[in-house]
mmCIF file of C-alpha atoms and ligand atoms in Angstrom:
data_model
loop_
_atom_site.group_PDB
_atom_site.id
_atom_site.type_symbol
_atom_site.label_atom_id
_atom_site.label_comp_id
_atom_site.label_asym_id
_atom_site.label_seq_id
_atom_site.Cartn_x
_atom_site.Cartn_y
_atom_site.Cartn_z
ATOM 1 C CA UNK A 422 18.384 -8.122 18.447
ATOM 2 C CA UNK A 423 19.127 -10.914 16.156
ATOM 3 C CA UNK A 424 22.492 -9.934 15.372
ATOM 4 C CA UNK A 425 23.202 -9.471 19.313
ATOM 5 C CA UNK A 426 22.005 -12.987 19.658
ATOM 6 C CA UNK A 427 23.639 -14.047 16.561
ATOM 7 C CA UNK A 428 27.021 -12.401 18.399
ATOM 8 C CA UNK A 429 26.312 -14.439 21.382
ATOM 9 C CA UNK A 430 26.456 -17.698 19.325
ATOM 10 C CA UNK A 431 22.974 -18.159 18.376
ATOM 11 C CA UNK A 432 22.220 -19.401 14.463
ATOM 12 C CA UNK A 433 19.507 -17.680 12.614
ATOM 13 C CA UNK A 434 17.996 -18.263 9.204
ATOM 14 C CA UNK A 435 16.070 -15.447 8.034
ATOM 15 C CA UNK A 436 13.806 -14.903 4.615
ATOM 16 C CA UNK A 437 13.948 -11.833 3.665
ATOM 17 C CA UNK A 438 13.968 -9.354 0.485
ATOM 18 C CA UNK A 439 14.962 -6.715 2.569
ATOM 19 C CA UNK A 440 18.932 -5.278 1.673
ATOM 20 C CA UNK A 441 19.024 -3.782 5.035
ATOM 21 C CA UNK A 442 18.540 -7.132 6.539
ATOM 22 C CA UNK A 443 21.219 -8.750 4.075
ATOM 23 C CA UNK A 444 23.509 -5.814 5.594
ATOM 24 C CA UNK A 445 23.499 -7.087 9.201
ATOM 25 C CA UNK A 446 23.800 -11.187 8.023
ATOM 26 C CA UNK A 447 27.210 -13.091 7.950
ATOM 27 C CA UNK A 448 26.088 -15.207 4.819
ATOM 28 C CA UNK A 449 23.403 -14.561 1.952
ATOM 29 C CA UNK A 450 21.764 -17.477 0.099
ATOM 30 C CA UNK A 451 20.368 -16.160 -3.110
ATOM 31 C CA UNK A 452 17.283 -17.861 -4.206
ATOM 32 C CA UNK A 453 15.562 -17.148 -7.573
ATOM 33 C CA UNK A 454 12.746 -19.325 -9.349
ATOM 34 C CA UNK A 455 13.310 -21.809 -6.410
ATOM 35 C CA UNK A 456 16.917 -22.489 -6.930
ATOM 36 C CA UNK A 457 19.877 -21.307 -4.793
ATOM 37 C CA UNK A 458 22.126 -18.890 -6.621
ATOM 38 C CA UNK A 459 25.510 -18.317 -5.491
ATOM 39 C CA UNK A 460 25.186 -14.345 -5.782
ATOM 40 C CA UNK A 461 23.855 -12.263 -3.187
ATOM 41 C CA UNK A 462 23.504 -8.810 -5.114
ATOM 42 C CA UNK A 463 20.625 -6.504 -4.499
ATOM 43 C CA UNK A 464 20.763 -4.402 -7.686
ATOM 44 C CA UNK A 465 18.825 -1.119 -7.482
ATOM 45 C CA UNK A 466 15.947 -0.904 -9.858
ATOM 46 C CA UNK A 467 15.185 1.781 -12.561
ATOM 47 C CA UNK A 468 15.176 5.391 -11.841
ATOM 48 C CA UNK A 469 12.094 6.539 -10.569
ATOM 49 C CA UNK A 470 10.011 9.143 -11.960
ATOM 50 C CA UNK A 471 8.566 11.752 -9.421
ATOM 51 C CA UNK A 472 4.967 13.005 -9.770
ATOM 52 C CA UNK A 473 4.616 16.654 -10.663
ATOM 53 C CA UNK A 474 1.277 17.577 -10.075
ATOM 54 C CA UNK A 475 0.500 21.222 -10.259
ATOM 55 C CA UNK A 476 0.071 22.843 -6.774
ATOM 56 C CA UNK A 477 -3.447 24.040 -7.601
ATOM 57 C CA UNK A 478 -4.462 20.619 -8.585
ATOM 58 C CA UNK A 479 -8.067 20.208 -7.309
ATOM 59 C CA UNK A 480 -8.746 18.581 -3.932
ATOM 60 C CA UNK A 481 -10.188 15.068 -4.391
ATOM 61 C CA UNK A 482 -10.814 14.507 -0.359
ATOM 62 C CA UNK A 483 -9.951 16.120 2.722
ATOM 63 C CA UNK A 484 -9.771 15.046 6.303
ATOM 64 C CA UNK A 485 -10.807 17.769 8.805
ATOM 65 C CA UNK A 486 -9.851 17.695 12.167
ATOM 66 C CA UNK A 487 -10.309 13.741 12.358
ATOM 67 C CA UNK A 488 -9.875 11.799 15.573
ATOM 68 C CA UNK A 489 -10.231 8.161 16.422
ATOM 69 C CA UNK A 490 -10.066 6.392 19.717
ATOM 70 C CA UNK A 491 -10.122 2.713 20.508
ATOM 71 C CA UNK A 492 -11.574 1.801 23.787
ATOM 72 C CA UNK A 493 -10.542 -1.551 25.298
ATOM 73 C CA UNK A 494 -12.229 -1.912 28.867
ATOM 74 C CA UNK A 495 -10.773 1.249 30.747
ATOM 75 C CA UNK A 496 -7.723 1.592 28.260
ATOM 76 C CA UNK A 497 -8.310 4.409 25.567
ATOM 77 C CA UNK A 498 -5.884 4.451 22.498
ATOM 78 C CA UNK A 499 -5.799 7.677 20.536
ATOM 79 C CA UNK A 500 -5.025 6.336 17.303
ATOM 80 C CA UNK A 501 -5.707 9.472 15.488
ATOM 81 C CA UNK A 502 -5.579 12.573 16.907
ATOM 82 C CA UNK A 503 -7.082 15.975 15.260
ATOM 83 C CA UNK A 504 -5.848 14.986 11.819
ATOM 84 C CA UNK A 505 -5.860 17.339 8.746
ATOM 85 C CA UNK A 506 -5.073 15.951 5.287
ATOM 86 C CA UNK A 507 -6.000 16.642 1.866
ATOM 87 C CA UNK A 508 -5.345 14.507 -1.328
ATOM 88 C CA UNK A 509 -5.344 16.341 -4.919
ATOM 89 C CA UNK A 510 -5.989 15.059 -8.013
ATOM 90 C CA UNK A 511 -2.895 13.721 -9.827
ATOM 91 C CA UNK A 512 -0.729 13.697 -6.977
ATOM 92 C CA UNK A 513 0.902 10.583 -5.293
ATOM 93 C CA UNK A 514 0.758 11.461 -1.390
ATOM 94 C CA UNK A 515 2.576 9.170 0.773
ATOM 95 C CA UNK A 516 2.135 8.721 4.554
ATOM 96 C CA UNK A 517 4.964 7.767 6.442
ATOM 97 C CA UNK A 518 5.137 6.738 10.219
ATOM 98 C CA UNK A 519 6.193 3.909 12.343
ATOM 99 C CA UNK A 520 4.342 0.802 13.234
ATOM 100 C CA UNK A 521 1.046 1.956 15.450
ATOM 101 C CA UNK A 522 1.386 5.583 14.670
ATOM 102 C CA UNK A 523 -2.316 5.539 13.393
ATOM 103 C CA UNK A 524 -1.692 5.157 9.275
ATOM 104 C CA UNK A 525 -4.106 2.362 8.791
ATOM 105 C CA UNK A 526 -6.819 3.853 11.096
ATOM 106 C CA UNK A 527 -6.152 7.062 9.105
ATOM 107 C CA UNK A 528 -6.810 5.341 5.840
ATOM 108 C CA UNK A 529 -9.971 3.462 7.413
ATOM 109 C CA UNK A 530 -11.360 6.969 8.403
ATOM 110 C CA UNK A 531 -10.620 8.206 4.578
ATOM 111 C CA UNK A 532 -12.524 4.842 3.029
ATOM 112 C CA UNK A 533 -15.113 5.531 4.992
ATOM 113 C CA UNK A 534 -14.279 1.759 6.871
ATOM 114 C CA UNK A 535 -14.145 3.815 10.371
ATOM 115 C CA UNK A 536 -16.280 6.691 11.550
ATOM 116 C CA UNK A 537 -14.133 9.554 13.157
ATOM 117 C CA UNK A 538 -15.106 10.312 16.763
ATOM 118 C CA UNK A 539 -14.486 14.061 15.773
ATOM 119 C CA UNK A 540 -14.196 15.874 12.499
ATOM 120 C CA UNK A 541 -15.062 14.641 9.338
ATOM 121 C CA UNK A 542 -13.890 13.321 5.667
ATOM 122 C CA UNK A 543 -15.083 15.128 2.532
ATOM 123 C CA UNK A 544 -15.014 13.641 -0.883
ATOM 124 C CA UNK A 545 -15.166 16.139 -3.788
ATOM 125 C CA UNK A 546 -16.646 13.453 -5.912
ATOM 126 C CA UNK A 547 -19.964 14.436 -3.944
ATOM 127 C CA UNK A 548 -20.212 11.210 -2.133
ATOM 128 C CA UNK A 549 -21.018 12.335 1.622
ATOM 129 C CA UNK A 550 -20.311 8.614 2.622
ATOM 130 C CA UNK A 551 -17.345 7.237 1.329
ATOM 131 C CA UNK A 552 -18.094 3.648 2.125
ATOM 132 C CA UNK A 553 -20.663 3.872 -0.337
ATOM 133 C CA UNK A 554 -18.597 4.955 -3.224
ATOM 134 C CA UNK A 555 -17.850 2.749 -5.990
ATOM 135 C CA UNK A 556 -14.675 1.183 -6.870
ATOM 136 C CA UNK A 557 -13.983 3.626 -9.951
ATOM 137 C CA UNK A 558 -14.231 6.465 -7.513
ATOM 138 C CA UNK A 559 -12.504 4.938 -4.219
ATOM 139 C CA UNK A 560 -10.150 1.908 -4.847
ATOM 140 C CA UNK A 561 -8.187 0.546 -1.880
ATOM 141 C CA UNK A 562 -5.147 -1.820 -1.560
ATOM 142 C CA UNK A 563 -6.017 -2.829 1.993
ATOM 143 C CA UNK A 564 -2.836 -4.214 4.259
ATOM 144 C CA UNK A 565 -4.165 -7.781 4.156
ATOM 145 C CA UNK A 566 -5.120 -7.326 0.462
ATOM 146 C CA UNK A 567 -8.646 -8.625 0.705
ATOM 147 C CA UNK A 568 -8.454 -10.963 -2.496
ATOM 148 C CA UNK A 569 -11.567 -13.310 -3.276
ATOM 149 C CA UNK A 570 -10.078 -16.725 -2.676
ATOM 150 C CA UNK A 571 -12.288 -18.499 -5.001
ATOM 151 C CA UNK A 572 -11.509 -16.411 -7.929
ATOM 152 C CA UNK A 573 -8.512 -16.420 -10.129
ATOM 153 C CA UNK A 574 -6.050 -13.768 -10.248
ATOM 154 C CA UNK A 575 -7.596 -12.566 -13.441
ATOM 155 C CA UNK A 576 -11.188 -12.826 -11.930
ATOM 156 C CA UNK A 577 -9.896 -10.891 -8.889
ATOM 157 C CA UNK A 578 -8.062 -8.124 -11.053
ATOM 158 C CA UNK A 579 -11.245 -7.922 -13.350
ATOM 159 C CA UNK A 580 -13.807 -8.043 -10.557
ATOM 160 C CA UNK A 581 -13.855 -3.911 -10.290
ATOM 161 C CA UNK A 582 -14.959 -4.004 -13.948
ATOM 162 C CA UNK A 583 -17.497 -6.348 -13.672
ATOM 163 C CA UNK A 584 -18.911 -4.227 -10.615
ATOM 164 C CA UNK A 585 -18.873 -1.002 -12.578
ATOM 165 C CA UNK A 586 -20.594 -2.871 -15.431
ATOM 166 C CA UNK A 587 -17.640 -2.512 -17.883
ATOM 167 C CA UNK A 588 -16.726 -4.853 -20.088
ATOM 168 C CA UNK A 589 -13.076 -3.834 -20.790
ATOM 169 C CA UNK A 590 -10.103 -2.702 -18.939
ATOM 170 C CA UNK A 591 -6.350 -2.772 -18.890
ATOM 171 C CA UNK A 592 -6.131 -6.053 -17.100
ATOM 172 C CA UNK A 593 -3.686 -7.685 -19.379
ATOM 173 C CA UNK A 594 -1.229 -4.645 -19.439
ATOM 174 C CA UNK A 595 -1.774 -4.684 -15.344
ATOM 175 C CA UNK A 596 -0.990 -8.110 -14.911
ATOM 176 C CA UNK A 597 2.028 -7.840 -17.386
ATOM 177 C CA UNK A 598 3.298 -5.001 -15.660
ATOM 178 C CA UNK A 599 3.039 -6.572 -12.410
ATOM 179 C CA UNK A 600 4.750 -9.759 -13.235
ATOM 180 C CA UNK A 601 1.191 -12.072 -13.093
ATOM 181 C CA UNK A 602 0.415 -13.083 -16.646
ATOM 182 C CA UNK A 603 1.991 -16.676 -16.105
ATOM 183 C CA UNK A 604 0.044 -16.699 -12.750
ATOM 184 C CA UNK A 605 -3.419 -15.457 -14.056
ATOM 185 C CA UNK A 606 -5.419 -18.476 -13.966
ATOM 186 C CA UNK A 607 -4.249 -19.443 -10.506
ATOM 187 C CA UNK A 608 -6.195 -19.077 -7.396
ATOM 188 C CA UNK A 609 -4.946 -16.545 -4.455
ATOM 189 C CA UNK A 610 -3.625 -19.585 -2.478
ATOM 190 C CA UNK A 611 -1.467 -20.802 -5.344
ATOM 191 C CA UNK A 612 0.735 -17.901 -5.460
ATOM 192 C CA UNK A 613 3.161 -16.048 -2.953
ATOM 193 C CA UNK A 614 2.356 -13.474 -0.516
ATOM 194 C CA UNK A 615 4.378 -10.557 -2.840
ATOM 195 C CA UNK A 616 2.272 -11.850 -5.835
ATOM 196 C CA UNK A 617 -0.593 -11.780 -3.991
ATOM 197 C CA UNK A 618 -0.283 -8.262 -2.946
ATOM 198 C CA UNK A 619 0.498 -7.021 -6.635
ATOM 199 C CA UNK A 620 -2.874 -8.701 -7.270
ATOM 200 C CA UNK A 621 -4.438 -6.397 -4.992
ATOM 201 C CA UNK A 622 -2.411 -3.425 -6.693
ATOM 202 C CA UNK A 623 -3.527 -4.336 -10.101
ATOM 203 C CA UNK A 624 -7.291 -4.810 -9.206
ATOM 204 C CA UNK A 625 -7.005 -1.181 -7.504
ATOM 205 C CA UNK A 626 -5.708 0.255 -10.620
ATOM 206 C CA UNK A 627 -8.055 -1.336 -13.101
ATOM 207 C CA UNK A 628 -10.810 0.975 -13.202
ATOM 208 C CA UNK A 629 -8.440 4.203 -13.143
ATOM 209 C CA UNK A 630 -9.938 5.548 -9.603
ATOM 210 C CA UNK A 631 -10.535 9.111 -8.702
ATOM 211 C CA UNK A 632 -8.953 8.074 -5.328
ATOM 212 C CA UNK A 633 -6.526 5.622 -4.529
ATOM 213 C CA UNK A 634 -5.784 4.514 -0.765
ATOM 214 C CA UNK A 635 -2.964 2.097 -0.538
ATOM 215 C CA UNK A 636 -1.847 0.465 2.826
ATOM 216 C CA UNK A 637 1.932 -0.327 2.296
ATOM 217 C CA UNK A 638 1.216 -1.743 -1.158
ATOM 218 C CA UNK A 639 4.867 -2.701 -1.588
ATOM 219 C CA UNK A 640 5.492 -4.246 2.006
ATOM 220 C CA UNK A 641 6.285 -7.770 0.803
ATOM 221 C CA UNK A 642 8.050 -6.812 -2.611
ATOM 222 C CA UNK A 643 11.652 -7.084 -3.289
ATOM 223 C CA UNK A 644 13.611 -4.365 -4.952
ATOM 224 C CA UNK A 645 12.503 -5.019 -8.477
ATOM 225 C CA UNK A 646 8.890 -5.401 -7.670
ATOM 226 C CA UNK A 647 8.838 -2.568 -5.180
ATOM 227 C CA UNK A 648 9.935 -0.475 -8.045
ATOM 228 C CA UNK A 649 7.488 -1.659 -10.284
ATOM 229 C CA UNK A 650 4.635 -1.038 -7.694
ATOM 230 C CA UNK A 651 5.540 2.439 -6.888
ATOM 231 C CA UNK A 652 6.057 3.114 -10.865
ATOM 232 C CA UNK A 653 2.799 1.819 -11.654
ATOM 233 C CA UNK A 654 1.203 3.718 -8.620
ATOM 234 C CA UNK A 655 3.095 7.043 -9.959
ATOM 235 C CA UNK A 656 1.432 6.387 -13.428
ATOM 236 C CA UNK A 657 -1.896 6.286 -11.952
ATOM 237 C CA UNK A 658 -1.147 9.447 -10.107
ATOM 238 C CA UNK A 659 -0.006 11.215 -13.363
ATOM 239 C CA UNK A 660 -3.139 10.062 -15.147
ATOM 240 C CA UNK A 661 -5.082 11.953 -12.808
ATOM 241 C CA UNK A 662 -6.018 9.659 -9.505
ATOM 242 C CA UNK A 663 -5.519 11.257 -6.256
ATOM 243 C CA UNK A 664 -3.195 8.528 -4.487
ATOM 244 C CA UNK A 665 -2.285 8.191 -0.794
ATOM 245 C CA UNK A 666 0.147 5.541 -0.281
ATOM 246 C CA UNK A 667 0.964 4.401 3.362
ATOM 247 C CA UNK A 668 4.387 3.177 3.800
ATOM 248 C CA UNK A 669 7.243 3.245 6.323
ATOM 249 C CA UNK A 670 9.840 3.017 3.342
ATOM 250 C CA UNK A 671 11.191 6.537 3.765
ATOM 251 C CA UNK A 672 12.839 6.233 0.171
ATOM 252 C CA UNK A 673 9.368 6.128 -1.359
ATOM 253 C CA UNK A 674 8.967 10.110 -0.570
ATOM 254 C CA UNK A 675 11.271 10.434 -4.030
ATOM 255 C CA UNK A 676 8.154 9.333 -5.774
ATOM 256 C CA UNK A 677 5.653 11.623 -4.002
ATOM 257 C CA UNK A 678 4.384 15.093 -4.385
ATOM 258 C CA UNK A 679 3.175 15.476 -0.992
ATOM 259 C CA UNK A 680 4.686 13.515 2.095
ATOM 260 C CA UNK A 681 2.732 13.313 5.512
ATOM 261 C CA UNK A 682 4.181 12.124 8.663
ATOM 262 C CA UNK A 683 2.261 10.377 11.274
ATOM 263 C CA UNK A 684 3.512 9.928 14.811
ATOM 264 C CA UNK A 685 1.249 8.724 17.716
ATOM 265 C CA UNK A 686 -1.873 9.794 15.961
ATOM 266 C CA UNK A 687 -0.713 13.257 14.778
ATOM 267 C CA UNK A 688 -0.269 14.216 11.253
ATOM 268 C CA UNK A 689 2.113 16.682 9.864
ATOM 269 C CA UNK A 690 2.877 17.918 5.891
ATOM 270 C CA UNK A 691 6.761 17.276 5.719
ATOM 271 C CA UNK A 692 6.973 18.320 2.048
HETATM 272 P P1 ADP B 579 -0.208 1.810 11.819
HETATM 273 O O1 ADP B 579 -0.986 1.191 10.599
HETATM 274 O O2 ADP B 579 0.434 2.972 11.735
HETATM 275 O O3 ADP B 579 0.304 0.701 12.240
HETATM 276 P P2 ADP B 579 -2.662 1.328 13.224
HETATM 277 O O4 ADP B 579 -3.538 2.601 12.688
HETATM 278 O O5 ADP B 579 -3.053 0.294 12.862
HETATM 279 O O6 ADP B 579 -1.458 1.995 13.374
HETATM 280 O O7 ADP B 579 -2.715 1.457 14.835
HETATM 281 C C1 ADP B 579 -2.803 2.899 15.797
HETATM 282 C C2 ADP B 579 -2.940 2.569 17.165
HETATM 283 O O8 ADP B 579 -4.229 1.919 17.277
HETATM 284 C C3 ADP B 579 -1.925 1.435 17.571
HETATM 285 O O9 ADP B 579 -1.486 1.707 19.055
HETATM 286 C C4 ADP B 579 -2.886 0.189 17.800
HETATM 287 O O10 ADP B 579 -2.297 -0.833 18.555
HETATM 288 C C5 ADP B 579 -4.262 0.599 17.945
HETATM 289 N N1 ADP B 579 -5.501 -0.253 17.439
HETATM 290 C C6 ADP B 579 -5.610 -0.503 16.221
HETATM 291 N N2 ADP B 579 -6.718 -1.088 16.072
HETATM 292 C C7 ADP B 579 -7.409 -1.277 17.271
HETATM 293 C C8 ADP B 579 -8.316 -1.854 17.501
HETATM 294 N N3 ADP B 579 -9.149 -2.468 16.738
HETATM 295 N N4 ADP B 579 -8.841 -1.894 18.990
HETATM 296 C C9 ADP B 579 -7.693 -1.055 19.799
HETATM 297 N N5 ADP B 579 -6.468 -0.728 19.395
HETATM 298 C C10 ADP B 579 -6.326 -0.586 18.028
HETATM 299 MG MG1 MG B 580 -0.854 -0.072 9.571
#
């Protein structure tokens, strides 16, 4: 629609890291470290490792016939309809679907943040109520990050270790891998939204969780950091975590051992 309006004579400036958007533009102004540089290149990152877990890897979580409806006055939204999904240890699964298809609601059901109207969610770890699972069993990257605004970047990342009563964990390697070392003493309000998102990813992985639920964990990343985020999540899967990542980036399926598609509340296993 912006392109159409531009063709009719309107002028737009769009701030983006999305090469698809750049492909629609008449001109690209490339910023790096706050400076305008003349190039408009978007270079593809390093080759991606696919996670290859054994098909008989133990099931960590399963959703069995879960449905969730939202009621607003007389209107009923069928956000999730009779969905079945299993997550296995050591696998990265991705859940792909358009905006509004029910992905975040399904994640909320798996996380125990929402209660299903029908069906059930079962955790192999034994926690019948996932909302009470500690972070080392169930770590989440919420769509809006959920960072604690009074804590520094480093303190946010280290928080699950504190809550688990652990003194040591891979805080520094995670900060380094996700480009946060130089920002470690800043508050979340003092870094960009993409950097905040990477703090949420680092925080989720610091305890090597049994299960990771990540809601569009690379949605604010450029090509380089998108690769870094998916590489780090793939590494967690290879180390044994059952990972589910919601995304609408279809190319992420290349990282995944299982691909689930969501359409109007219905879930189908694609690969
Ligand atoms: P996605 O994450 O795939 O974009 P969501 O799970 O957020 O989708 O939403 C699925 C559907 O449920 C959408 O139609 C959305 O508008 C609706 N929805 C989400 N949250 C609420 C709510 N709290 N009240 C009413 N409708 C909601
Ligand atoms: Mg969502």
